[in-house]
Short mmCIF file of C-alpha atoms in Angstrom, two decimals:
data_model
loop_
_atom_site.label_atom_id
_atom_site.label_comp_id
_atom_site.label_asym_id
_atom_site.label_seq_id
_atom_site.Cartn_x
_atom_site.Cartn_y
_atom_site.Cartn_z
CA MET A 1 0.00 0.00 0.00
CA ALA A 2 1.99 2.95 -1.25
CA PRO A 3 1.76 6.14 0.79
CA SER A 4 1.08 9.15 -1.39
CA THR A 5 2.63 11.47 1.19
CA ALA A 6 4.86 10.67 4.06
CA VAL A 7 6.32 12.04 6.02
CA LEU A 8 22.30 -9.72 16.49
CA ALA A 9 24.67 -11.73 17.79
CA ALA A 10 27.06 -14.63 17.14
CA ALA A 11 25.44 -17.71 15.63
CA GLY A 12 25.75 -19.85 18.73
CA TYR A 13 24.21 -17.26 21.00
CA PHE A 14 21.48 -16.44 18.51
CA ALA A 15 20.41 -20.07 18.23
CA VAL A 16 19.94 -20.27 22.00
CA ALA A 17 18.23 -16.89 22.26
CA SER A 18 15.86 -17.77 19.44
CA ALA A 19 14.95 -21.09 21.01
CA LEU A 20 13.98 -19.41 24.24
CA HIS A 21 12.24 -16.46 22.65
CA ALA A 22 10.25 -18.52 20.16
CA GLN A 23 8.06 -19.91 22.91
CA SER A 24 6.14 -16.63 23.00
CA PHE A 25 5.35 -16.73 19.27
CA PRO A 26 2.48 -19.10 18.37
CA GLY A 27 3.50 -21.38 15.53
CA ALA A 28 7.18 -20.50 15.87
CA SER A 29 9.71 -23.03 14.63
CA VAL A 30 13.34 -22.92 15.63
CA GLY A 31 16.45 -24.01 13.76
CA HIS A 32 20.17 -23.40 14.03
CA GLY A 33 20.26 -19.63 14.14
CA PHE A 34 16.85 -18.85 12.65
CA ILE A 35 13.19 -18.97 13.54
CA SER A 36 9.97 -19.36 11.55
CA ILE A 37 6.82 -17.42 12.54
CA PRO A 38 3.47 -17.46 10.66
CA VAL A 39 2.47 -14.58 8.38
CA SER A 40 -1.27 -14.43 7.73
CA ALA A 41 -3.51 -13.03 5.03
CA ASP A 42 -6.75 -11.61 6.33
CA LYS A 43 -10.05 -12.61 4.71
CA ARG A 44 -12.78 -10.21 3.88
CA ALA A 45 -16.25 -10.58 5.23
CA ALA A 46 -19.12 -10.90 2.75
CA VAL A 47 -18.40 -8.09 0.34
CA LEU A 48 -20.52 -7.26 -2.69
CA ALA A 49 -23.49 -9.14 -1.28
CA LYS A 50 -27.06 -8.05 -1.99
CA ARG A 51 -29.14 -7.03 1.03
CA ASP A 52 20.90 -22.80 11.71
CA GLY A 53 23.33 -20.33 12.65
CA SER A 54 21.97 -20.27 9.19
CA GLY A 55 21.85 -16.51 9.38
CA TYR A 56 18.22 -16.02 8.47
CA SER A 57 14.78 -15.89 10.04
CA ASP A 58 11.67 -17.43 8.46
CA VAL A 59 8.48 -15.67 9.54
CA SER A 60 5.11 -17.06 8.52
CA ILE A 61 2.55 -14.82 6.85
CA GLN A 62 -1.13 -15.59 7.18
CA ASN A 63 -3.40 -15.35 4.15
CA LEU A 64 -7.00 -14.70 5.13
CA HIS A 65 -8.21 -13.67 1.73
CA ILE A 66 -6.52 -10.82 0.65
CA SER A 67 -7.49 -7.70 2.30
CA GLY A 68 -3.92 -7.85 3.56
CA TYR A 69 -1.08 -9.92 4.97
CA THR A 70 -0.20 -9.82 8.65
CA ILE A 71 2.60 -10.89 10.96
CA GLN A 72 2.90 -10.90 14.72
CA ILE A 73 5.47 -8.71 16.45
CA GLU A 74 6.46 -7.98 20.04
CA ILE A 75 7.26 -4.52 21.37
CA GLY A 76 8.82 -3.44 24.64
CA THR A 77 10.03 -5.00 27.88
CA PRO A 78 8.21 -7.10 28.94
CA PRO A 79 7.04 -7.86 25.39
CA GLN A 80 3.59 -6.75 24.22
CA THR A 81 2.20 -8.79 21.30
CA LEU A 82 0.52 -7.12 18.31
CA ASP A 83 -0.44 -7.93 14.73
CA VAL A 84 0.67 -5.61 11.94
CA ALA A 85 0.05 -5.63 8.19
CA VAL A 86 3.01 -6.36 5.92
CA ASP A 87 3.46 -3.71 3.23
CA THR A 88 6.26 -3.50 0.66
CA GLY A 89 4.77 -0.26 -0.67
CA SER A 90 5.59 1.88 2.35
CA VAL A 91 8.36 2.51 4.87
CA GLU A 92 6.97 3.34 8.29
CA LEU A 93 6.12 0.94 11.12
CA TRP A 94 3.27 2.24 13.22
CA VAL A 95 0.81 0.67 15.69
CA ASN A 96 -2.36 1.42 17.70
CA PRO A 97 -4.96 2.28 15.02
CA ASN A 98 -8.15 4.12 15.97
CA CYS A 99 -10.64 1.22 16.03
CA ASP A 100 -13.61 3.60 16.16
CA ARG A 101 -12.70 4.91 12.69
CA SER A 102 -11.52 1.69 11.05
CA SER A 103 -14.73 0.58 9.32
CA LEU A 104 -15.25 0.60 5.55
CA ALA A 105 -18.74 -0.93 5.73
CA LYS A 106 -21.40 0.87 3.73
CA ASN A 107 -24.51 0.37 1.61
CA GLU A 108 -24.81 1.61 -1.95
CA THR A 109 -27.54 1.49 -4.58
CA VAL A 110 -26.24 0.01 -7.84
CA ASN A 111 -28.66 -0.31 -10.78
CA GLY A 112 -31.58 -0.07 -8.40
CA GLN A 113 -30.26 -2.77 -6.04
CA THR A 114 -28.82 -2.34 -2.58
CA VAL A 115 -25.24 -3.53 -2.30
CA VAL A 116 -23.74 -4.12 1.13
CA TYR A 117 -20.00 -3.66 1.47
CA GLY A 118 -18.86 -5.55 4.55
CA ASP A 119 -15.70 -5.00 6.53
CA SER A 120 -12.68 -7.22 6.23
CA VAL A 121 -11.05 -8.35 9.44
CA LEU A 122 -8.50 -5.61 8.79
CA THR A 123 -11.14 -2.88 9.01
CA ASP A 124 -13.74 -4.38 11.37
CA PRO A 125 -13.74 -2.41 14.66
CA ALA A 126 -14.35 -5.52 16.78
CA GLU A 127 -11.42 -7.34 15.14
CA CYS A 128 -9.27 -4.25 15.56
CA ARG A 129 -9.71 -4.39 19.32
CA LYS A 130 -8.53 -8.02 19.41
CA ARG A 131 -5.20 -7.41 17.71
CA GLY A 132 -3.27 -6.08 20.66
CA ARG A 133 -2.11 -2.59 21.52
CA TYR A 134 1.16 -1.10 22.62
CA ASP A 135 1.22 0.74 25.95
CA ALA A 136 4.47 2.68 26.28
CA SER A 137 3.90 3.21 30.00
CA LYS A 138 4.23 -0.55 30.56
CA SER A 139 7.64 -0.88 28.88
CA SER A 140 10.93 -0.34 30.69
CA THR A 141 12.84 0.12 27.42
CA VAL A 142 10.75 2.86 25.78
CA GLY A 143 12.57 5.97 24.57
CA ASP A 144 11.84 9.33 22.99
CA PRO A 145 13.71 9.89 19.70
CA LYS A 146 12.56 13.55 19.69
CA MET A 147 11.24 13.46 16.15
CA PRO A 148 8.30 15.52 14.84
CA SER A 149 4.90 13.90 14.37
CA GLN A 150 3.91 12.72 10.88
CA PHE A 151 0.71 12.40 8.89
CA ILE A 152 0.74 9.43 6.48
CA VAL A 153 -1.67 8.99 3.57
CA TYR A 154 -1.96 5.60 1.87
CA GLY A 155 -4.00 4.63 -1.19
CA GLY A 156 -7.71 5.35 -0.91
CA GLN A 157 -8.58 7.18 2.30
CA THR A 158 -6.39 5.24 4.73
CA THR A 159 -4.46 7.66 6.92
CA ALA A 160 -2.49 7.72 10.15
CA ASP A 161 -1.30 10.50 12.45
CA ILE A 162 1.73 9.19 14.34
CA ASP A 163 4.08 10.21 17.12
CA TYR A 164 7.49 8.55 17.19
CA VAL A 165 8.88 6.48 20.04
CA SER A 166 11.69 3.95 20.30
CA ASP A 167 11.60 0.53 21.94
CA LYS A 168 12.73 -3.05 21.56
CA ILE A 169 10.99 -4.83 18.66
CA SER A 170 11.08 -8.59 18.05
CA ILE A 171 9.84 -10.56 15.06
CA GLY A 172 10.19 -14.31 15.19
CA GLY A 173 12.96 -14.09 17.74
CA LEU A 174 14.99 -11.49 15.88
CA SER A 175 15.20 -8.40 18.08
CA VAL A 176 16.29 -4.81 17.56
CA ASP A 177 16.79 -2.54 20.56
CA SER A 178 15.70 1.10 20.41
CA GLN A 179 13.93 0.74 17.07
CA ILE A 180 12.09 3.91 16.08
CA PHE A 181 8.43 3.51 15.09
CA GLY A 182 5.14 5.36 15.26
CA THR A 183 2.20 5.15 17.62
CA ALA A 184 -1.03 6.46 16.13
CA THR A 185 -2.79 9.38 17.74
CA ASP A 186 -5.50 8.90 15.09
CA SER A 187 -6.09 6.82 11.97
CA ASN A 188 -8.80 6.19 9.40
CA GLN A 189 -10.04 3.13 7.46
CA THR A 190 -7.63 0.60 8.93
CA GLY A 191 -8.04 -1.63 11.96
CA ILE A 192 -4.41 -2.69 12.11
CA GLY A 193 -1.01 -1.05 12.29
CA ILE A 194 1.28 -1.28 9.28
CA MET A 195 4.89 -2.45 8.99
CA GLY A 196 6.42 -1.03 5.85
CA PHE A 197 9.17 -3.09 4.25
CA GLY A 198 9.91 -0.57 1.50
CA PRO A 199 13.40 0.94 1.21
CA ALA A 200 14.42 4.08 3.08
CA ARG A 201 13.49 7.31 1.38
CA GLY A 202 17.17 8.08 0.90
CA GLY A 203 17.82 4.80 -0.91
CA TYR A 204 18.61 1.17 -0.17
CA ASN A 205 21.93 1.88 1.54
CA ASN A 206 20.80 5.05 3.26
CA SER A 207 19.17 5.09 6.68
CA GLY A 208 16.85 7.93 5.67
CA THR A 209 15.24 9.73 8.60
CA TYR A 210 16.10 6.86 10.93
CA PRO A 211 17.47 3.28 10.56
CA LEU A 212 14.81 0.77 9.51
CA PHE A 213 14.25 -2.64 11.11
CA LEU A 214 15.83 -4.65 8.26
CA THR A 215 18.92 -2.42 8.24
CA GLN A 216 19.28 -2.82 12.00
CA LEU A 217 19.04 -6.61 11.74
CA ALA A 218 21.94 -6.67 9.30
CA LYS A 219 24.04 -4.25 11.34
CA SER A 220 23.55 -6.38 14.44
CA GLY A 221 24.83 -9.51 12.66
CA ALA A 222 21.55 -11.39 13.03
CA ILE A 223 21.45 -11.64 9.23
CA ALA A 224 24.41 -11.22 6.89
CA SER A 225 22.88 -8.53 4.66
CA PRO A 226 19.69 -6.46 4.50
CA ALA A 227 17.57 -8.77 2.35
CA PHE A 228 14.31 -10.69 2.68
CA SER A 229 12.26 -13.18 0.66
CA LEU A 230 8.50 -13.00 0.22
CA ASP A 231 6.36 -16.10 -0.34
CA LEU A 232 2.67 -15.16 -0.26
CA ARG A 233 1.29 -18.47 -1.63
CA ASP A 234 -1.95 -18.71 -3.55
CA LEU A 235 -5.34 -17.40 -2.48
CA ASP A 236 -6.49 -20.74 -1.08
CA ASN A 237 -3.44 -21.20 1.17
CA ALA A 238 -3.66 -20.09 4.78
CA THR A 239 -0.03 -19.05 5.29
CA GLY A 240 3.08 -17.90 3.52
CA SER A 241 6.35 -16.62 4.87
CA ILE A 242 8.77 -13.75 4.97
CA ILE A 243 12.37 -14.88 5.42
CA PHE A 244 14.83 -12.34 6.74
CA GLY A 245 18.29 -13.08 5.34
CA GLY A 246 17.33 -16.29 3.52
CA VAL A 247 15.91 -17.90 0.37
CA ASP A 248 13.75 -21.03 0.25
CA LYS A 249 14.97 -22.92 -2.82
CA LYS A 250 11.89 -25.15 -2.84
CA LYS A 251 9.41 -22.31 -3.28
CA TYR A 252 10.13 -21.40 -6.92
CA MET A 253 10.90 -22.90 -10.32
CA GLY A 254 14.09 -22.48 -12.35
CA ALA A 255 16.63 -19.80 -11.50
CA LEU A 256 16.03 -16.45 -9.85
CA ALA A 257 16.39 -13.60 -12.35
CA THR A 258 18.24 -10.56 -11.04
CA ILE A 259 16.61 -7.22 -11.90
CA PRO A 260 18.08 -3.93 -10.60
CA PHE A 261 15.55 -1.69 -8.90
CA GLN A 262 15.10 1.66 -10.61
CA THR A 263 15.22 5.09 -9.04
CA VAL A 264 12.58 7.49 -10.36
CA SER A 265 13.02 11.23 -10.68
CA ARG A 266 9.80 13.15 -10.01
CA LYS A 267 8.87 16.82 -9.83
CA TYR A 268 7.54 18.47 -6.72
CA SER A 269 4.01 19.87 -7.03
CA ASN A 270 3.94 23.38 -8.55
CA SER A 271 7.70 23.35 -9.03
CA ASP A 272 10.31 22.40 -11.59
CA ASN A 273 12.53 20.99 -8.86
CA THR A 274 12.92 17.22 -8.81
CA TYR A 275 13.55 14.60 -6.19
CA GLU A 276 14.67 10.98 -6.32
CA GLU A 277 12.00 8.46 -5.30
CA HIS A 278 13.06 5.03 -4.06
CA SER A 279 10.66 2.11 -4.15
CA TYR A 280 10.63 -1.38 -5.64
CA TYR A 281 10.46 -0.02 -9.19
CA LEU A 282 10.98 -2.13 -12.31
CA THR A 283 9.77 -2.18 -15.91
CA VAL A 284 7.05 -4.39 -17.38
CA LYS A 285 7.92 -4.97 -21.04
CA SER A 286 4.97 -7.11 -22.10
CA MET A 287 1.65 -8.57 -20.95
CA THR A 288 0.25 -11.67 -22.62
CA LEU A 289 -2.98 -13.60 -22.07
CA VAL A 290 -2.43 -17.38 -21.84
CA ARG A 291 -5.70 -19.14 -22.66
CA PRO A 292 -6.61 -22.58 -21.21
CA ASP A 293 -5.70 -24.21 -24.54
CA GLY A 294 -2.23 -22.63 -24.44
CA SER A 295 -2.85 -20.04 -27.17
CA THR A 296 -1.81 -16.46 -26.41
CA LYS A 297 -2.78 -12.85 -27.04
CA GLY A 298 -0.63 -9.78 -26.37
CA TYR A 299 -1.94 -6.58 -24.77
CA ASP A 300 -1.09 -3.03 -25.78
CA ILE A 301 0.79 -1.56 -22.82
CA GLY A 302 2.32 1.35 -24.73
CA GLY A 303 5.62 -0.44 -25.25
CA SER A 304 6.46 -0.81 -21.55
CA PHE A 305 5.56 0.75 -18.23
CA LEU A 306 7.16 1.47 -14.89
CA THR A 307 5.66 -0.36 -11.93
CA SER A 308 6.28 -0.95 -8.24
CA LEU A 309 5.91 -4.15 -6.22
CA ASP A 310 3.41 -3.60 -3.42
CA CYS A 311 1.99 -6.52 -1.43
CA GLY A 312 -0.22 -4.05 0.42
CA SER A 313 -2.23 -3.41 -2.74
CA ALA A 314 -5.15 -5.81 -3.30
CA ASN A 315 -5.15 -5.01 -7.04
CA ASN A 316 -2.70 -4.74 -9.90
CA LEU A 317 -2.90 -1.19 -11.28
CA LEU A 318 -2.29 -1.26 -15.03
CA PRO A 319 -2.13 1.19 -17.97
CA VAL A 320 -5.56 2.56 -18.90
CA GLY A 321 -7.58 0.08 -20.94
CA VAL A 322 -5.61 -3.05 -20.08
CA ALA A 323 -7.82 -4.16 -17.17
CA SER A 324 -10.93 -3.76 -19.34
CA ALA A 325 -9.29 -5.75 -22.15
CA ILE A 326 -8.47 -8.61 -19.78
CA CYS A 327 -12.05 -8.51 -18.48
CA ALA A 328 -13.43 -8.82 -22.01
CA ASP A 329 -11.16 -11.80 -22.74
CA LEU A 330 -12.51 -13.50 -19.60
CA ASN A 331 -16.11 -12.84 -20.70
CA GLY A 332 -16.52 -10.68 -17.63
CA THR A 333 -18.54 -7.56 -16.87
CA VAL A 334 -16.79 -4.24 -16.33
CA THR A 335 -18.42 -2.63 -13.30
CA ASP A 336 -16.84 0.84 -13.20
CA SER A 337 -14.70 3.37 -15.06
CA VAL A 338 -11.37 1.89 -13.94
CA GLY A 339 -11.92 -1.58 -15.40
CA SER A 340 -13.10 -3.42 -12.29
CA CYS A 341 -14.48 -6.73 -13.46
CA ASN A 342 -16.83 -9.48 -12.28
CA VAL A 343 -16.47 -12.94 -13.87
CA ASP A 344 -17.89 -16.43 -13.59
CA CYS A 345 -16.20 -18.08 -10.61
CA ALA A 346 -15.44 -21.15 -12.73
CA ALA A 347 -12.73 -19.06 -14.42
CA ARG A 348 -10.56 -19.36 -11.30
CA GLN A 349 -9.94 -23.06 -11.90
CA ARG A 350 -8.88 -22.79 -15.54
CA PRO A 351 -5.24 -23.24 -16.54
CA GLY A 352 -3.47 -20.20 -17.91
CA GLY A 353 -3.47 -16.57 -16.86
CA VAL A 354 -1.61 -13.41 -17.79
CA THR A 355 2.17 -13.40 -18.29
CA PHE A 356 4.13 -10.31 -17.29
CA GLY A 357 7.39 -9.92 -19.19
CA LEU A 358 10.14 -8.46 -17.00
CA ASP A 359 13.87 -8.09 -17.66
CA GLY A 360 15.03 -11.68 -18.10
CA LYS A 361 11.99 -13.37 -16.55
CA ASP A 362 8.35 -14.00 -17.42
CA ILE A 363 5.94 -14.44 -14.50
CA LEU A 364 2.56 -16.08 -15.10
CA LEU A 365 -0.19 -14.61 -12.95
CA SER A 366 -2.61 -17.53 -12.76
CA TYR A 367 -6.36 -17.08 -13.04
CA GLU A 368 -6.59 -18.55 -9.55
CA ASN A 369 -4.48 -15.76 -8.07
CA MET A 370 -5.88 -13.01 -10.30
CA ILE A 371 -9.54 -13.75 -9.51
CA GLU A 372 -10.81 -13.52 -5.94
CA GLU A 373 -14.06 -15.08 -4.74
CA PHE A 374 -16.23 -13.27 -2.21
CA THR A 375 -18.81 -15.43 -0.48
CA GLY A 376 -22.35 -14.12 -0.71
CA SER A 377 -24.55 -13.51 2.31
CA ASN A 378 -28.25 -14.19 2.94
CA GLY A 379 -28.32 -16.98 0.38
CA GLN A 380 -26.81 -14.89 -2.41
CA PRO A 381 -24.26 -16.51 -4.75
CA SER A 382 -20.55 -15.79 -4.56
CA THR A 383 -19.09 -12.93 -6.55
CA CYS A 384 -15.74 -13.33 -8.32
CA VAL A 385 -13.70 -10.21 -8.98
CA VAL A 386 -10.65 -9.85 -11.25
CA ARG A 387 -7.98 -8.12 -9.19
CA ASN A 388 -6.86 -5.71 -11.92
CA SER A 389 -7.82 -2.10 -12.45
CA ASP A 390 -6.67 0.83 -14.55
CA ASN A 391 -4.39 3.31 -12.84
CA VAL A 392 -6.09 6.61 -13.67
CA VAL A 393 -4.00 8.67 -11.23
CA PHE A 394 -1.72 10.86 -13.32
CA VAL A 395 1.94 10.76 -12.32
CA ASN A 396 4.95 11.44 -14.49
CA PRO A 397 6.34 9.01 -15.38
CA PHE A 398 3.27 6.76 -15.37
CA THR A 399 3.63 4.19 -12.61
CA GLY A 400 1.60 1.02 -12.22
CA ILE A 401 1.46 -1.35 -9.28
CA LEU A 402 2.00 -5.09 -9.24
CA GLY A 403 0.18 -5.92 -6.04
CA ALA A 404 -0.63 -9.00 -3.99
CA PRO A 405 -2.15 -10.91 -6.96
CA PHE A 406 1.14 -10.75 -8.89
CA LEU A 407 3.28 -11.48 -5.84
CA ARG A 408 1.21 -14.58 -5.03
CA SER A 409 2.34 -16.08 -8.34
CA SER A 410 5.99 -15.13 -7.89
CA TYR A 411 8.79 -15.74 -5.42
CA ALA A 412 10.58 -12.46 -4.75
CA VAL A 413 13.82 -11.65 -2.95
CA PHE A 414 14.31 -7.99 -2.03
CA ASP A 415 18.07 -7.38 -1.84
CA TRP A 416 18.72 -3.98 -0.29
CA GLY A 417 22.48 -4.47 -0.16
CA ASN A 418 22.70 -4.54 -3.96
CA SER A 419 19.45 -2.70 -4.85
CA ASN A 420 18.23 -5.77 -6.74
CA LEU A 421 15.10 -7.85 -7.09
CA HIS A 422 15.57 -11.60 -7.52
CA ILE A 423 12.40 -13.20 -8.87
CA ALA A 424 11.05 -16.50 -10.23
CA GLN A 425 7.76 -18.31 -10.74
CA ALA A 426 6.29 -19.47 -7.43
CA ALA A 427 6.02 -23.19 -6.66
CA ASP A 428 5.90 -25.40 -3.57
CA CYS A 429 8.08 -28.50 -3.27
CA GLY A 430 8.78 -28.41 0.46
CA THR A 431 11.38 -26.37 2.32
CA ASN A 432 15.12 -25.81 1.86
CA ILE A 433 16.14 -22.43 3.23
CA VAL A 434 19.59 -21.15 2.31
CA ALA A 435 21.14 -18.12 3.99
CA ILE A 436 21.84 -14.99 1.98
CA GLY A 437 25.46 -13.94 2.33
CA ASN A 438 27.14 -10.56 2.05
CA GLY A 439 28.57 -8.75 -0.95
CA THR A 440 27.79 -8.43 -4.65
CA ASN A 441 26.60 -12.00 -5.29
CA SER A 442 25.09 -12.63 -1.88
CA VAL A 443 21.76 -14.15 -3.01
CA PRO A 444 22.16 -17.88 -3.84
CA SER A 445 22.24 -18.47 -7.58
CA GLY A 446 21.57 -21.52 -9.74
CA ASN A 447 18.36 -23.43 -10.25
CA SER A 448 15.86 -24.07 -7.51
CA ASP A 449 15.37 -27.44 -5.84
CA CYS A 450 11.85 -27.64 -7.32
CA THR A 451 12.01 -30.15 -10.15
CA SER A 452 8.96 -32.39 -9.69
CA PRO A 453 6.41 -32.54 -12.55
CA ALA A 454 3.68 -31.40 -10.16
CA ALA A 455 5.66 -28.31 -9.18
CA LYS A 456 6.34 -27.51 -12.82
CA PHE A 457 2.62 -27.76 -13.53
CA VAL A 458 2.00 -25.25 -10.76
CA ALA A 459 4.59 -22.89 -12.19
CA GLN A 460 3.09 -23.11 -15.69
CA PHE A 461 -0.59 -23.02 -14.89
CA GLY A 462 -0.89 -21.72 -11.32
CA LEU A 463 -2.87 -24.67 -9.98
CA ALA A 464 -2.61 -25.63 -6.32
CA LEU A 465 -0.20 -28.43 -5.45
CA GLY A 466 -2.14 -29.57 -2.42
CA VAL A 467 1.00 -29.57 -0.27
CA ALA A 468 0.15 -28.80 3.33
CA VAL A 469 1.47 -25.58 4.78
CA LEU A 470 2.86 -26.38 8.21
CA SER A 471 2.84 -23.94 11.06
CA GLY A 472 5.24 -24.57 13.91
CA PHE A 473 7.46 -27.09 12.13
CA ALA A 474 11.13 -27.31 13.09
CA LEU A 475 13.71 -26.43 10.46
CA LEU A 476 16.89 -28.08 11.66
#
C-alpha cells in the first residue's frame, strides 16, 4: 500500500536466544540460528453481497483472503504482542490504530439494487480491538527519539497520524533494541497497524530519517545482509512466509532472475525541482494472455511501463484500458470506469493466466491468483472479482502497481544491499532455506530445488499443489 505522502549476535548465542524467545510466538519453529513465525492473510467478510546459525529468520505470513497480509510482532520490555500488516509499498512501522474509525462498511444502490460492502477483518472495529495494543507506559525500554509527528496517507482514504517512540521490537525471535516507530494518535479506514518493508526514502543503503528494522538486523549480525524473501502463496493457502536473510529454494521454479531496482526522478508539485524516489520499481515490457488451450494474445501496454511491487495493494494497477481488455477476454462484466471486473467463478480453476514480461523473466499470474471469490450472504451466490484495475491517477512518469495478486504467483527476494530484485515463478516442493550472504553476489544463484512434474505444472498453470502448509514445524 503505497503512501502518497509521508512524512544480532554470534550464531551460537542467537540459536539459543531464538529457542527461548520462540516460545512466546504461536507457531514459531526454531532451527540453528533462525526462527519461523506465521504470516497471515486476512479474509474479507461478505463483500458485494445483496441485502541454523543459518543466518536467516523465516516468519510465517497468514493469508486470510486478501485484504492484507499480517505478521505478529512484540514490542517493549516485557514484550507486548501485536499484529501488523506487511506492506512493501511503504516505509513506516506504526501501531495502535483508531478502532472507532476503522470501518469501511457501507450500503450503496447500484442499478436499483442495494449492495452491502462488509468490513474485512483488517477494518472491522471488533477485530481491531482483538489485535493487541502497545502501551508505552508498561515498557521499561521505551525511549523518545525527539522526532516531529507525521501524517501518512496511503491509497484510498487510509491515513495515520503518528508520534514517534523507540523501543525493543522482536519478530520471530529477531530483536532490535531502540527501534524507532510510530504510535497512532489517530487513523482512518484501517483496523491494524502497518509495517512497511519498503526501502528508506534516501535509498537502499541510506538510513533515511532513521534506521529501519531490516537495516538494523543486518548491522547487528543477526542476518548477513539487508535482504528478505516473500512467499505469499496462492489465495487458497492459509499461510506464507517472509524470510529475513534467507531464500527457500523449494518455493520457486528455475533460477532467480536478477533485476536492478530503478530510481525514479519526479517533480515536486507546482515546481520544476525534482527529487529521487526510491521504491521497488521495475519495468514491465509485455503482458500476454495465456488461454486454457495454451494459445496467447498480447496486450497493448504502450511499449512498456514502470511499476512498483506492493503486497499491500489488493489489485494490480495497469495502464488505462488493459484491465478492461483482460475482463473482455474472460467474458466478464466491467463494473466501473477503472476496469473493475466481475467474472464467472469457474474461471478461477482454468489453466493459464496473464504473463508479465520483466527483464530476463516472465511471471505467469494464474487465473486462480488473479480472480478472488467473495462469499455471498443471505443466500446470495458468490461474486468473483478480477484483481486488476486501470491506474487513472496521473503521475509522471506513469507508474503502475503489481500488487498481492502478482506477488502470489511469484517468489521475490528484495536485496537492499545490492538494490536488486531476484524473482522467479512461485512453486511449492517443500522447504530448503539457504542463507543470503554478504557482498555483490550474496543471493544464492543456480536453479531451484523444485524439479517435480507437479511443481512444474503449478509454475506453468498456477494450480494448487495440495502440499500442506505447516505452522510450527522445526527447520533443523
